[in-house]
């Protein structure tokens, strides 16, 4: 495998994610331009040819996900992505890719954070789940991007990387080194590209109710049950990832994911500096969600506060972890700048700090 | 408006839903055949021309939802639908229809119940929600279908009717009478079809980042915030619908929706006849979910048990209502017959009764 | 019907086409932005609300054509469009709309002229044809746009308006007056929008091979034969439109359509001024093609020359008209500027004149 | 490469085409069921796993072509297909695959022959062409299927195999042997599947108007011109294929392609047996069309007659070859059985013979 050499340099998030995909062995990328996903697509278009890979500029997200699916089904490490709207158009395919048990990495370079439900519950049909990783900054994105490929190929299931406009555009000094996850998993069915099939490839997608299905030995009910079992096994086999600080003695624990996690961390640290007993938790994996960590924090806190740049979606997962141990306050809300891509300019650390303080005061009064 | 005359007759669920749509004023229907949705499509194709309506057999679900969207945007009462796979393909459109604030009725004649997340969290992007109604039998489907149109046009938002294979195929004696919801809401923007525009129609979908958007007076952030407000208002303005029995003194309350609700009701009644203190709750509206009713039941019960024909999706909503007041047991699981359409033959009332009894015994031991 | 008042003013082609659509009664427009179609979409978004119409910004061309189809099927005058790539994505729908016998106006604001085959032979399946009109300038676009609606609703068939980047961007002083084509044709099946169906709407799209088709009284073979007959009747019933000059005594007749027709006209006039016996023909309707006019010109000429900004597509139709009466020379070829939208800067009237002269000289030598 | 062993056995056309694809090295196949394409899909689903290949049952033709495109872009020999409707939905992709210069084999198992324009002129945008091969029977299908792969990979361009319902369902004794076309062409850019990129893969699809295009070194106009040149080179480099008999002294030459070619051959032979001077030509490659052969035949005949099971499409290509040397009569027309799949039962050799005789008599009278 041609690996990209490690290089510490100033990279925009989109370029860093592209380098990390290449370091992870990704050799096929397809997408349709849509800000802020476009930036990653452009990087891949510029970089993949250097390493013998192929980048396709599709004419729609439906086309892009189909291409990536086909490429991945031949055994090539492949990825696609879009922003939320484009991922909506891919939902049927993304569900079927899960049922076909084809590994794939999918980027959502989201506008705000309104796609949490889409990412974690999917919009597809049936009992599937995607693993979802949400980096906070460029360096973490480099790590998680590579982990996404490892997890996708280990569990033969799509893995979603949930980024945003800020991640795409922030410049940071990073070294993109190929992570070592040990020997690649034997997925047991891949084609060998130009050399023709030499593996033990199988029909990886069930035919519908056709006369030949019996010949092929397929039973649709069996197939869906096997998929459900594989999903359950995956969700148990992957350890939730979480970042946290000042939780043990916190009266109020604030929870946020992705880029806003940095703002929340800054607001919490400022409050701590002023002696206010607050802490924060940042789920890094949204699926699986760090239930145990949130539950433990809630057990010793007076309240939990949730920040999301949407009308309240992750708060479901927080409540499912807290399960009534303490009140759960929502301190987020849809906050968009004029372009509709990201956080409104009036939402800064000071504002967030004030919202957290309001919860602290309310909680103190209530106890 | 040409209304269908009430007629009590033996109707299959698919025919009854078709009659109810026509009684509710639906004059445009589009779909792509996929069992068990096909049956409704065929009925609409046979019936709509009689009342001056149009039925389109699309070549894909993407095409079908586009047609229904366009028809609804002209002011015609329109509907579409599919089974879960097809709805996956519609997710981008269904989200955008919400953002365009166009009313539409959407049927999911589901295979099993694995599309609960899709129905209640959507697979689209951003902060939208669809109202979701899940009838238990043909008579209720007739009522809820008409209610779906009333709610969709009242709130200018898609409403989803969540049925299944059994609902489509069960024959029941019903009278399809046009329900009277009072004067139709003034949606304020509809076209008048052939007579040209005479209302106050507006651009109901934002242009992207184009030079003309400012001329049009659109601000994308404003638009999404307005949509979020409208969604919040709708979710507060619609009363949850629920069916329940024997809850007040129940030690175990069983929760199920849709067709399986009938099996659970039968199992619970049989247990009551034998003196076992069990009750049941059937959410009729999945969005909004009957949180208060479930919470109240959980307050006085030793445990709640959830049956779904999937790996566990509605159980999230149940836990969010129970919030730790008592244990929540899962007694469901994906159960498919050979075709993959519905419940496996070995899952009958006796089996469900045994599962409920197991929860009762476990709960009694725990207290 | 709310008609736009006539106003002579400086309008860009895109704005003029939008005004003409509104004057023709168009009250529904859907599209996905793609240059140079975007410009028309933006105008419609800005103008339709003023006249009580609806403009939808779709997320793909597939969605756009579905919306327009649905709207048109309710009886609303509707249109959609794109540039060539987007129209490719609509081919299945455009063919089916013909088979459903739904009227619709479709714009191709093309890049160069490589979509001639697509426009005239379609990319859909089966024996359908769209009428195709290709304006040369803004004033003609205003007329043909209105004619397109009249023809579409007269023949219940899509009509394509074939424009380009120059047409969209040229500014010209025009008065957009509603053309009077006499009383609107009785299409006999339209819905009345919000007031419910009162016409004699029929199933306008056949169900596939389903059990109910017999009930509905459909025979697929009958349906396709009826469509073929309707297409044949339409192609005979519509008179070809053509612009021409200096043909009667021309030794070489040059043929070109659309915007390049103006360049050719200028080159031919310059040659005439210098005493060279050349003439030109500009097909205004590409379907039906002005076969008789081209055949008559070829009968008295020594040669015919064809200019198209592509590798040679209309030349098929020219040869089919000339049928060997004289040689047919190709003086076109793909000529793109850097953006890929239009004619390369080195292709001017002087160059075209030189190419025509080369044919004249070659022909003189041959006779 | 694992090649299928030659075996002479009774095979239905669909099975024979599947075997021929496998013999040609095809290891990836994707499709959406639609009669009579479904039959080939089922065969590939049953057979590909045996040779280490992957068969995907897509949820739409758009998805299928995307998958096949992605797989082919990794260097795997891939194919897809459908019937006419499905191919309509693929037009945008099929055009772009040409512009991306990715090889692919595409099957049209057509209903009747109404997709001739679609196959030969494409429905896509711009100046591309697909090579099109139309087998008459199962044995020829085996040969042409393999040739299709050879041509697609030689010219890096999609090749279309145009079959029909009869071809899919006819059973014939054939031996599917891997044809030897010499060493496989060096396409110079393919990936090597799981082993990562080791070739000289390039960006094979242009990004649109993005800031990075200049970095990538792309000029869209250059790209389209290069594609146009490659298409021209291909159309000159591939020799037209044709079958013919009794042409030299024929007064009337009948032209037909595909399955109906057999009926025409039988009718012509019967007439010859009765001393009527008729001959027949069957284009095997529709693109490139056997212009020289048809022109030569027309030069010595009194008339040419064209049979197609459609309203007249190939007749354009015939007229373009004949170029007025003699009259061209149309003796075809849309002929469908009840299902809409194929030739009506009243169209038999006797009927065709009568139609040919009518042309003979008319021609004799005219000379």
mmCIF file of C-alpha atoms in Angstrom, chain B residues 1-2 27-28 33 38 41-43 45-46 49 51-59 62-63 66-67 69-71 73-76 92-93 96 100 102 189-208 210-212 216, chain C residues 1-2 27-28 33 38 41-43 45-46 49 51-59 62-63 66-67 69-71 73-76 92-93 96 100 102 189-208 210-212 216:
data_model
loop_
_atom_site.group_PDB
_atom_site.id
_atom_site.type_symbol
_atom_site.label_atom_id
_atom_site.label_comp_id
_atom_site.label_asym_id
_atom_site.label_seq_id
_atom_site.Cartn_x
_atom_site.Cartn_y
_atom_site.Cartn_z
ATOM 1 C CA UNK B 1 -65.621 19.207 -3.388
ATOM 2 C CA UNK B 2 -66.790 15.835 -4.620
ATOM 3 C CA UNK B 27 -57.237 14.275 -5.633
ATOM 4 C CA UNK B 28 -53.642 13.473 -6.484
ATOM 5 C CA UNK B 33 -45.279 -0.226 -6.638
ATOM 6 C CA UNK B 38 -48.710 -1.434 -4.065
ATOM 7 C CA UNK B 41 -51.598 2.513 -5.178
ATOM 8 C CA UNK B 42 -53.748 0.138 -7.199
ATOM 9 C CA UNK B 43 -56.861 1.193 -5.311
ATOM 10 C CA UNK B 45 -55.492 4.184 -9.579
ATOM 11 C CA UNK B 46 -58.881 2.541 -9.800
ATOM 12 C CA UNK B 49 -60.532 8.938 -11.887
ATOM 13 C CA UNK B 51 -63.869 11.592 -8.576
ATOM 14 C CA UNK B 52 -61.903 13.660 -11.063
ATOM 15 C CA UNK B 53 -58.532 12.967 -9.513
ATOM 16 C CA UNK B 54 -55.211 11.922 -10.938
ATOM 17 C CA UNK B 55 -53.134 8.893 -10.000
ATOM 18 C CA UNK B 56 -49.579 8.617 -11.279
ATOM 19 C CA UNK B 57 -47.576 5.436 -11.330
ATOM 20 C CA UNK B 58 -44.074 6.791 -10.948
ATOM 21 C CA UNK B 59 -40.892 4.992 -11.957
ATOM 22 C CA UNK B 62 -37.970 9.854 -5.838
ATOM 23 C CA UNK B 63 -40.163 10.666 -8.785
ATOM 24 C CA UNK B 66 -41.550 14.965 -6.416
ATOM 25 C CA UNK B 67 -44.880 14.671 -8.194
ATOM 26 C CA UNK B 69 -44.847 17.718 -3.772
ATOM 27 C CA UNK B 70 -45.530 19.617 -6.973
ATOM 28 C CA UNK B 71 -49.213 18.768 -6.892
ATOM 29 C CA UNK B 73 -47.752 23.024 -3.921
ATOM 30 C CA UNK B 74 -50.504 23.966 -6.337
ATOM 31 C CA UNK B 75 -53.075 23.593 -3.568
ATOM 32 C CA UNK B 76 -54.348 20.150 -4.512
ATOM 33 C CA UNK B 92 -34.236 14.446 1.267
ATOM 34 C CA UNK B 93 -37.502 15.485 -0.315
ATOM 35 C CA UNK B 96 -37.277 19.841 2.178
ATOM 36 C CA UNK B 100 -40.947 24.506 2.166
ATOM 37 C CA UNK B 102 -45.974 22.271 1.967
ATOM 38 C CA UNK B 189 -50.792 30.594 -0.509
ATOM 39 C CA UNK B 190 -52.337 27.891 -2.622
ATOM 40 C CA UNK B 191 -52.762 28.106 -6.351
ATOM 41 C CA UNK B 192 -56.107 27.486 -7.937
ATOM 42 C CA UNK B 193 -54.950 25.059 -10.563
ATOM 43 C CA UNK B 194 -56.232 25.755 -14.038
ATOM 44 C CA UNK B 195 -57.639 29.122 -13.122
ATOM 45 C CA UNK B 196 -54.198 30.521 -12.442
ATOM 46 C CA UNK B 197 -52.927 32.032 -9.274
ATOM 47 C CA UNK B 198 -55.344 34.132 -7.317
ATOM 48 C CA UNK B 199 -54.078 33.578 -3.799
ATOM 49 C CA UNK B 200 -51.062 35.016 -2.144
ATOM 50 C CA UNK B 201 -48.671 32.276 -3.124
ATOM 51 C CA UNK B 202 -45.115 32.796 -2.094
ATOM 52 C CA UNK B 203 -41.801 31.297 -2.908
ATOM 53 C CA UNK B 204 -42.054 28.257 -0.690
ATOM 54 C CA UNK B 205 -38.541 27.015 -1.083
ATOM 55 C CA UNK B 206 -35.427 29.060 -0.542
ATOM 56 C CA UNK B 207 -32.921 29.478 -3.282
ATOM 57 C CA UNK B 208 -29.435 28.614 -2.237
ATOM 58 C CA UNK B 210 -27.502 32.964 -5.237
ATOM 59 C CA UNK B 211 -27.181 36.543 -6.212
ATOM 60 C CA UNK B 212 -30.920 36.940 -6.406
ATOM 61 C CA UNK B 216 -36.255 37.919 -3.097
ATOM 62 C CA UNK C 1 -55.737 34.722 -15.140
ATOM 63 C CA UNK C 2 -53.400 37.379 -13.882
ATOM 64 C CA UNK C 27 -47.792 29.524 -12.269
ATOM 65 C CA UNK C 28 -45.463 26.760 -11.182
ATOM 66 C CA UNK C 33 -29.483 25.773 -10.034
ATOM 67 C CA UNK C 38 -29.855 29.283 -12.756
ATOM 68 C CA UNK C 41 -34.751 30.040 -11.959
ATOM 69 C CA UNK C 42 -33.779 33.109 -9.998
ATOM 70 C CA UNK C 43 -36.043 35.310 -12.092
ATOM 71 C CA UNK C 45 -38.304 32.852 -7.863
ATOM 72 C CA UNK C 46 -38.428 36.618 -7.787
ATOM 73 C CA UNK C 49 -44.957 35.164 -6.015
ATOM 74 C CA UNK C 51 -48.656 36.741 -9.616
ATOM 75 C CA UNK C 52 -49.734 34.137 -7.103
ATOM 76 C CA UNK C 53 -47.458 31.428 -8.418
ATOM 77 C CA UNK C 54 -45.075 29.014 -6.768
ATOM 78 C CA UNK C 55 -41.377 28.563 -7.489
ATOM 79 C CA UNK C 56 -39.561 25.601 -5.997
ATOM 80 C CA UNK C 57 -35.831 25.332 -5.703
ATOM 81 C CA UNK C 58 -35.375 21.575 -5.927
ATOM 82 C CA UNK C 59 -32.356 19.647 -4.679
ATOM 83 C CA UNK C 62 -34.936 14.574 -10.796
ATOM 84 C CA UNK C 63 -36.846 16.246 -7.998
ATOM 85 C CA UNK C 66 -41.159 15.367 -10.608
ATOM 86 C CA UNK C 67 -42.549 18.513 -9.005
ATOM 87 C CA UNK C 69 -44.956 16.918 -13.535
ATOM 88 C CA UNK C 70 -47.144 16.729 -10.454
ATOM 89 C CA UNK C 71 -48.099 20.381 -10.704
ATOM 90 C CA UNK C 73 -50.990 16.994 -13.745
ATOM 91 C CA UNK C 74 -53.255 19.072 -11.517
ATOM 92 C CA UNK C 75 -53.964 21.423 -14.413
ATOM 93 C CA UNK C 76 -51.558 24.183 -13.428
ATOM 94 C CA UNK C 92 -36.844 8.899 -17.827
ATOM 95 C CA UNK C 93 -39.379 11.361 -16.462
ATOM 96 C CA UNK C 96 -42.972 9.045 -19.096
ATOM 97 C CA UNK C 100 -48.797 10.103 -19.468
ATOM 98 C CA UNK C 102 -49.157 15.584 -19.491
ATOM 99 C CA UNK C 189 -58.910 16.010 -17.612
ATOM 100 C CA UNK C 190 -57.366 18.693 -15.453
ATOM 101 C CA UNK C 191 -57.959 19.083 -11.763
ATOM 102 C CA UNK C 192 -59.076 22.376 -10.350
ATOM 103 C CA UNK C 193 -56.509 22.671 -7.610
ATOM 104 C CA UNK C 194 -57.896 23.521 -4.232
ATOM 105 C CA UNK C 195 -61.477 23.174 -5.299
ATOM 106 C CA UNK C 196 -61.116 19.466 -5.876
ATOM 107 C CA UNK C 197 -61.595 17.538 -9.041
ATOM 108 C CA UNK C 198 -64.494 18.605 -11.168
ATOM 109 C CA UNK C 199 -63.243 17.638 -14.595
ATOM 110 C CA UNK C 200 -62.979 14.260 -16.129
ATOM 111 C CA UNK C 201 -59.520 13.424 -14.913
ATOM 112 C CA UNK C 202 -58.263 10.030 -15.798
ATOM 113 C CA UNK C 203 -55.474 7.809 -14.739
ATOM 114 C CA UNK C 204 -52.741 9.431 -16.790
ATOM 115 C CA UNK C 205 -50.048 6.901 -16.161
ATOM 116 C CA UNK C 206 -50.400 3.181 -16.604
ATOM 117 C CA UNK C 207 -49.752 0.870 -13.730
ATOM 118 C CA UNK C 208 -47.301 -1.858 -14.600
ATOM 119 C CA UNK C 210 -50.419 -5.511 -11.616
ATOM 120 C CA UNK C 211 -53.520 -7.424 -10.749
ATOM 121 C CA UNK C 212 -55.583 -4.261 -10.784
ATOM 122 C CA UNK C 216 -58.738 -0.091 -14.423
#
